[in-house]
Amino acid sequence: MTGPVGTLREAPARFAGGLTEIAPQTYAWLQPNGDWSESNCGLVVGGDAAVLIDTAWDLRLTRRILAAVADEVGVPIRTVVATHADGDHVNGLQLLPDAEFVCAEAARDELAGENPGALRWSQTGVHLLRRFAIGPPRRFGAYLDWMLSPFEFRGIEVRGPDRTFAGRLQLTVGDRELHLHHLGPAHTAGDTIVHVPDAATVFAGDLLFTGVTPNGWTGPVAGWQAALHAIAALEPEVIVPGHGPVSDLGAVAELDRYWSWLTEHASRLLADGVSVDDAAEAIVRSDAFAAEPWGRWDCPERTVCNIVLIDRARRGVPTHITHRERPLIMWKVARLAARLRAGATPA
Ligand SMILES: [Zn+2]
């Protein structure tokens, strides 16, 4: 047995972690609380083989998942599917060298731009900032140090796929069918869901966050909502989000409503000339926000990322936040997190 799976940081777990059977021969690996890089995986067993959906952000955590699968299921993983190219879903792929790795073409292109080695240097850099800097750099260092500290980035190698697809792909494992649908760009360009019809289950990757504010790196928001509608059209009974507890179509509808709500409220402020940063702060501090379900979601500071996407779409420019732009966006995210924690009044 792998023992209880708690959160990766100090927070008490909001839901049970570890390997959970969600339908016959169909499992989710849940990593509470679904906060930054506390990502879930899936496993579908057919006959004497299994398909793994996603890995964790580092090798140590991925080994823990693989050990739980070996102990509690005991069927070899022959195929691994990545729902997208973010490191917290693919950084353990090298531990399954004999399994065929399948992802969308767009995810393959994004994987080529990943650099897990840089995470090690970032981890050291932000730790030093937290300890020795003062003022805003210290705040930035503290936030990213908190975000990165549970992970061990040594030895991670980017693995390219053995098979890619565009649109849809059907995989067969034993007597089971898995339908892969590429629904990006939304959270990332390569966003893919895995639909398992005989289990009425969808593994949604980061198209669904439950109980935690989503963060969009690519957008547009309209594309994300179209992806949510595509998931709903499959009428699944069980949906495993990329982050958060096992969910259902209610969570999909709620996230769809969040995007409409945020687009409406942010667009009004942006049209009045309010900056993205100030719009994000004003929104998450508003009574209207507190009255909605998202007023209770973790990581409200990610609203900054989401309003960047909304702002760019309004201005008719590409919404994608590039790797080069991410440090500046994270600077703003850290700033908002610190301001919310301190209870500071809006500037
Ligand atoms: Zn993720």
Coordinates of N, CA and C in Angstrom, one line a residue, residues 129-252:
L129 N 15.8 34.3 -3.7 CA 15.0 35.6 -3.7 C 14.2 35.7 -2.4
R130 N 13.6 34.6 -2.0 CA 12.8 34.5 -0.8 C 13.6 34.8 0.4
R131 N 14.8 34.3 0.4 CA 15.6 34.4 1.6 C 16.3 35.7 1.7
F132 N 16.8 36.2 0.6 CA 17.7 37.4 0.7 C 17.2 38.7 0.1
A133 N 16.2 38.6 -0.8 CA 15.7 39.9 -1.4 C 14.8 40.6 -0.4
I134 N 14.4 41.8 -0.8 CA 13.5 42.6 0.0 C 12.4 43.1 -1.0
G135 N 11.2 43.5 -0.4 CA 10.2 44.1 -1.2 C 9.6 43.2 -2.2
P136 N 9.2 43.7 -3.4 CA 8.5 42.9 -4.4 C 9.3 41.7 -4.9
P137 N 10.6 41.8 -5.1 CA 11.3 40.5 -5.5 C 11.2 39.4 -4.4
R138 N 11.2 39.8 -3.2 CA 11.0 38.8 -2.1 C 9.7 38.2 -2.2
R139 N 8.7 39.0 -2.4 CA 7.3 38.5 -2.5 C 7.1 37.5 -3.7
F140 N 7.8 37.9 -4.8 CA 7.8 37.0 -6.0 C 8.5 35.7 -5.7
G141 N 9.6 35.8 -5.0 CA 10.4 34.6 -4.6 C 9.6 33.7 -3.7
A142 N 8.9 34.3 -2.7 CA 8.2 33.5 -1.7 C 7.1 32.8 -2.4
Y143 N 6.4 33.4 -3.3 CA 5.3 32.7 -4.0 C 5.8 31.6 -4.8
L144 N 6.8 31.8 -5.6 CA 7.3 30.7 -6.5 C 8.0 29.6 -5.7
D145 N 8.6 30.0 -4.6 CA 9.3 29.0 -3.8 C 8.2 28.1 -3.2
W146 N 7.1 28.7 -2.7 CA 6.0 27.9 -2.2 C 5.5 26.9 -3.3
M147 N 5.4 27.5 -4.5 CA 4.8 26.7 -5.6 C 5.8 25.5 -6.0
L148 N 7.1 25.8 -6.1 CA 8.0 24.8 -6.6 C 8.6 23.9 -5.6
S149 N 8.5 24.3 -4.3 CA 9.3 23.5 -3.3 C 8.9 22.1 -3.1
P150 N 7.7 21.6 -3.3 CA 7.4 20.2 -3.1 C 8.1 19.3 -4.1
F151 N 8.7 19.8 -5.2 CA 9.1 19.0 -6.3 C 10.6 18.9 -6.4
E152 N 11.0 17.8 -7.1 CA 12.4 17.5 -7.3 C 12.6 17.3 -8.8
F153 N 13.3 18.3 -9.4 CA 13.3 18.4 -10.8 C 14.6 17.8 -11.5
R154 N 15.4 17.2 -10.6 CA 16.6 16.6 -11.2 C 16.3 15.4 -12.1
G155 N 17.0 15.3 -13.2 CA 17.0 14.1 -14.0 C 15.8 14.0 -14.9
I156 N 15.0 15.0 -15.0 CA 13.8 14.9 -15.9 C 14.2 15.2 -17.3
E157 N 13.8 14.3 -18.2 CA 14.0 14.4 -19.7 C 12.7 14.6 -20.4
V158 N 12.7 15.5 -21.4 CA 11.5 15.6 -22.2 C 11.4 14.4 -23.1
R159 N 10.2 13.8 -23.1 CA 10.0 12.6 -24.0 C 9.1 13.0 -25.1
G160 N 9.4 12.7 -26.4 CA 8.6 13.0 -27.5 C 7.6 11.8 -27.7
P161 N 6.5 12.0 -28.3 CA 5.5 11.0 -28.5 C 5.9 9.9 -29.5
D162 N 5.4 8.7 -29.3 CA 5.6 7.6 -30.3 C 4.5 7.7 -31.4
R163 N 3.3 8.3 -31.0 CA 2.2 8.4 -31.9 C 1.5 9.7 -31.7
T164 N 1.1 10.4 -32.7 CA 0.3 11.7 -32.5 C -1.0 11.5 -33.4
F165 N -1.9 12.5 -33.1 CA -3.1 12.5 -33.9 C -3.6 13.9 -33.9
A166 N -4.5 14.1 -34.9 CA -5.2 15.4 -35.0 C -6.7 15.1 -34.9
G167 N -7.5 15.9 -34.3 CA -8.9 15.6 -34.2 C -9.2 14.5 -33.2
R168 N -9.4 13.3 -33.7 CA -9.8 12.2 -32.8 C -9.0 11.0 -33.0
L169 N -8.8 10.2 -32.0 CA -8.1 8.9 -32.1 C -8.8 7.9 -31.2
Q170 N -9.0 6.7 -31.7 CA -9.6 5.6 -30.9 C -8.5 4.6 -30.5
L171 N -8.4 4.4 -29.2 CA -7.4 3.4 -28.7 C -8.2 2.2 -28.2
T172 N -7.7 1.0 -28.3 CA -8.3 -0.2 -27.8 C -7.3 -0.8 -26.8
V173 N -7.9 -1.1 -25.6 CA -7.1 -1.9 -24.6 C -7.9 -3.0 -24.1
G174 N -7.5 -4.3 -24.5 CA -8.3 -5.4 -24.2 C -9.7 -5.3 -24.9
D175 N -10.8 -5.3 -24.1 CA -12.1 -5.2 -24.7 C -12.6 -3.8 -24.5
R176 N -11.8 -2.8 -24.1 CA -12.2 -1.5 -23.8 C -11.8 -0.5 -25.0
E177 N -12.6 0.5 -25.1 CA -12.3 1.6 -26.1 C -12.1 2.9 -25.4
L178 N -11.1 3.6 -25.8 CA -10.9 5.0 -25.3 C -10.9 5.9 -26.5
H179 N -11.7 7.0 -26.4 CA -11.7 7.9 -27.5 C -11.0 9.2 -27.1
L180 N -10.0 9.5 -27.8 CA -9.2 10.8 -27.5 C -9.8 11.9 -28.4
H181 N -10.1 13.0 -27.8 CA -10.6 14.2 -28.6 C -9.7 15.3 -28.3
H182 N -9.1 15.9 -29.4 CA -8.3 17.1 -29.2 C -9.2 18.3 -29.2
L183 N -9.3 19.0 -28.1 CA -10.3 20.1 -28.0 C -9.6 21.5 -27.8
G184 N -8.2 21.5 -27.9 CA -7.6 22.8 -27.8 C -7.7 23.6 -29.1
P185 N -7.1 24.8 -29.0 CA -6.5 25.5 -27.9 C -7.5 26.0 -26.9
A186 N -7.1 25.9 -25.6 CA -7.9 26.5 -24.5 C -6.9 26.7 -23.4
H187 N -6.8 25.7 -22.5 CA -5.8 25.9 -21.4 C -4.4 25.9 -22.0
T188 N -4.2 24.9 -23.0 CA -3.0 24.9 -23.8 C -3.5 24.6 -25.2
A189 N -2.5 24.6 -26.2 CA -2.9 24.3 -27.6 C -3.3 22.8 -27.7
G190 N -2.6 21.9 -27.0 CA -2.8 20.5 -27.2 C -3.9 19.8 -26.4
D191 N -4.7 20.6 -25.7 CA -5.7 20.0 -24.7 C -6.5 18.8 -25.4
T192 N -6.4 17.7 -24.7 CA -7.1 16.5 -25.1 C -7.8 15.9 -24.0
I193 N -9.0 15.4 -24.3 CA -9.8 14.6 -23.3 C -9.8 13.1 -23.7
V194 N -9.9 12.3 -22.7 CA -10.0 10.8 -22.9 C -11.4 10.4 -22.5
H195 N -12.2 10.0 -23.4 CA -13.6 9.6 -23.2 C -13.6 8.0 -23.1
V196 N -14.1 7.5 -22.1 CA -14.2 6.0 -21.9 C -15.7 5.7 -21.9
P197 N -16.3 5.4 -23.1 CA -17.8 5.3 -23.2 C -18.4 4.2 -22.3
D198 N -17.7 3.0 -22.1 CA -18.3 1.9 -21.4 C -18.3 2.3 -19.9
A199 N -17.6 3.3 -19.5 CA -17.5 3.7 -18.1 C -18.2 5.1 -17.9
A200 N -18.8 5.6 -19.0 CA -19.4 7.0 -19.0 C -18.5 8.0 -18.3
T201 N -17.2 7.9 -18.6 CA -16.2 8.7 -17.9 C -15.4 9.5 -18.9
V202 N -15.1 10.7 -18.5 CA -14.2 11.6 -19.3 C -13.0 12.0 -18.3
F203 N -11.8 11.8 -18.8 CA -10.6 12.4 -18.2 C -10.4 13.7 -18.9
A204 N -10.6 14.8 -18.2 CA -10.7 16.1 -18.9 C -9.4 16.9 -18.9
G205 N -8.3 16.4 -18.3 CA -7.1 17.1 -18.2 C -7.4 18.5 -17.6
D206 N -6.6 19.5 -18.1 CA -6.8 20.9 -17.5 C -7.9 21.7 -18.2
L207 N -8.7 21.1 -18.9 CA -9.9 21.8 -19.4 C -10.9 21.9 -18.2
L208 N -10.7 21.1 -17.2 CA -11.5 21.2 -16.0 C -10.7 21.3 -14.7
F209 N -10.9 22.3 -14.0 CA -10.4 22.5 -12.6 C -11.6 22.5 -11.7
T210 N -11.6 21.8 -10.6 CA -12.7 21.8 -9.7 C -12.3 22.3 -8.3
G211 N -12.9 23.3 -7.8 CA -12.6 23.8 -6.5 C -11.4 24.7 -6.5
V212 N -10.8 24.9 -7.6 CA -9.6 25.7 -7.8 C -9.7 26.6 -9.0
T213 N -9.3 27.8 -9.0 CA -9.4 28.7 -10.1 C -8.6 28.2 -11.3
P214 N -9.2 28.1 -12.5 CA -8.4 27.6 -13.6 C -7.3 28.6 -14.0
N215 N -6.3 28.2 -14.7 CA -5.5 29.3 -15.3 C -5.2 28.9 -16.7
G216 N -5.5 29.9 -17.5 CA -5.3 29.7 -19.0 C -4.0 30.3 -19.4
W217 N -3.3 29.5 -20.1 CA -2.0 29.9 -20.7 C -2.2 30.3 -22.2
T218 N -3.2 29.7 -22.8 CA -3.3 29.8 -24.3 C -4.6 30.5 -24.7
G219 N -5.7 30.0 -24.3 CA -7.0 30.6 -24.7 C -7.2 30.3 -26.2
P220 N -8.2 31.0 -26.8 CA -9.1 32.0 -26.1 C -10.1 31.3 -25.2
V221 N -10.7 32.2 -24.4 CA -11.7 31.7 -23.5 C -12.9 31.1 -24.2
A222 N -13.2 31.7 -25.4 CA -14.3 31.1 -26.2 C -14.0 29.7 -26.6
G223 N -12.8 29.4 -26.9 CA -12.4 28.0 -27.3 C -12.5 27.1 -26.1
W224 N -12.2 27.6 -24.9 CA -12.3 26.8 -23.7 C -13.7 26.5 -23.4
Q225 N -14.6 27.4 -23.6 CA -16.1 27.2 -23.4 C -16.6 26.2 -24.4
A226 N -16.1 26.3 -25.7 CA -16.5 25.3 -26.7 C -16.0 23.9 -26.3
A227 N -14.8 23.8 -25.7 CA -14.3 22.5 -25.3 C -15.2 21.9 -24.1
L228 N -15.7 22.8 -23.2 CA -16.6 22.4 -22.2 C -17.9 21.9 -22.7
H229 N -18.4 22.6 -23.8 CA -19.6 22.1 -24.4 C -19.5 20.8 -25.1
A230 N -18.3 20.6 -25.6 CA -18.0 19.3 -26.3 C -18.0 18.1 -25.3
I231 N -17.4 18.4 -24.1 CA -17.4 17.4 -23.0 C -18.9 17.1 -22.6
A232 N -19.7 18.2 -22.4 CA -21.1 18.0 -22.0 C -21.8 17.2 -23.0
A233 N -21.5 17.4 -24.3 CA -22.3 16.6 -25.3 C -22.0 15.1 -25.3
L234 N -20.9 14.7 -24.6 CA -20.7 13.3 -24.5 C -21.5 12.7 -23.3
E235 N -22.1 13.5 -22.5 CA -23.0 13.1 -21.4 C -22.3 12.1 -20.5
P236 N -21.1 12.4 -20.1 CA -20.4 11.5 -19.1 C -21.1 11.6 -17.7
E237 N -21.0 10.5 -16.9 CA -21.5 10.6 -15.6 C -20.4 11.0 -14.6
V238 N -19.2 10.6 -15.0 CA -18.0 10.9 -14.1 C -17.0 11.7 -14.9
I239 N -16.5 12.7 -14.3 CA -15.4 13.5 -15.0 C -14.3 13.7 -14.0
V240 N -13.1 13.3 -14.5 CA -11.9 13.5 -13.7 C -11.2 14.8 -14.2
P241 N -11.1 15.8 -13.3 CA -10.5 17.0 -13.8 C -9.0 16.9 -13.7
G242 N -8.3 17.8 -14.3 CA -6.8 17.8 -14.2 C -6.4 18.1 -12.8
H243 N -7.2 18.9 -12.1 CA -6.9 19.4 -10.8 C -8.2 19.4 -10.0
G244 N -8.2 18.8 -8.8 CA -9.4 18.8 -8.0 C -10.1 17.4 -7.9
P245 N -11.2 17.3 -7.1 CA -11.8 16.0 -6.9 C -12.6 15.5 -8.1
V246 N -12.9 14.2 -8.0 CA -13.8 13.6 -9.1 C -15.1 14.4 -9.2
S247 N -15.5 14.7 -10.4 CA -16.6 15.7 -10.6 C -17.6 15.1 -11.6
D248 N -18.6 16.0 -11.9 CA -19.6 15.6 -12.9 C -19.9 16.8 -13.8
L249 N -21.0 16.6 -14.6 CA -21.3 17.7 -15.5 C -21.7 19.0 -14.8
G250 N -22.1 18.9 -13.5 CA -22.3 20.2 -12.8 C -21.1 21.1 -12.7
A251 N -19.9 20.4 -12.6 CA -18.7 21.2 -12.5 C -18.3 21.8 -13.8
V252 N -18.7 21.1 -14.9 CA -18.4 21.6 -16.3 C -19.3 22.8 -16.5

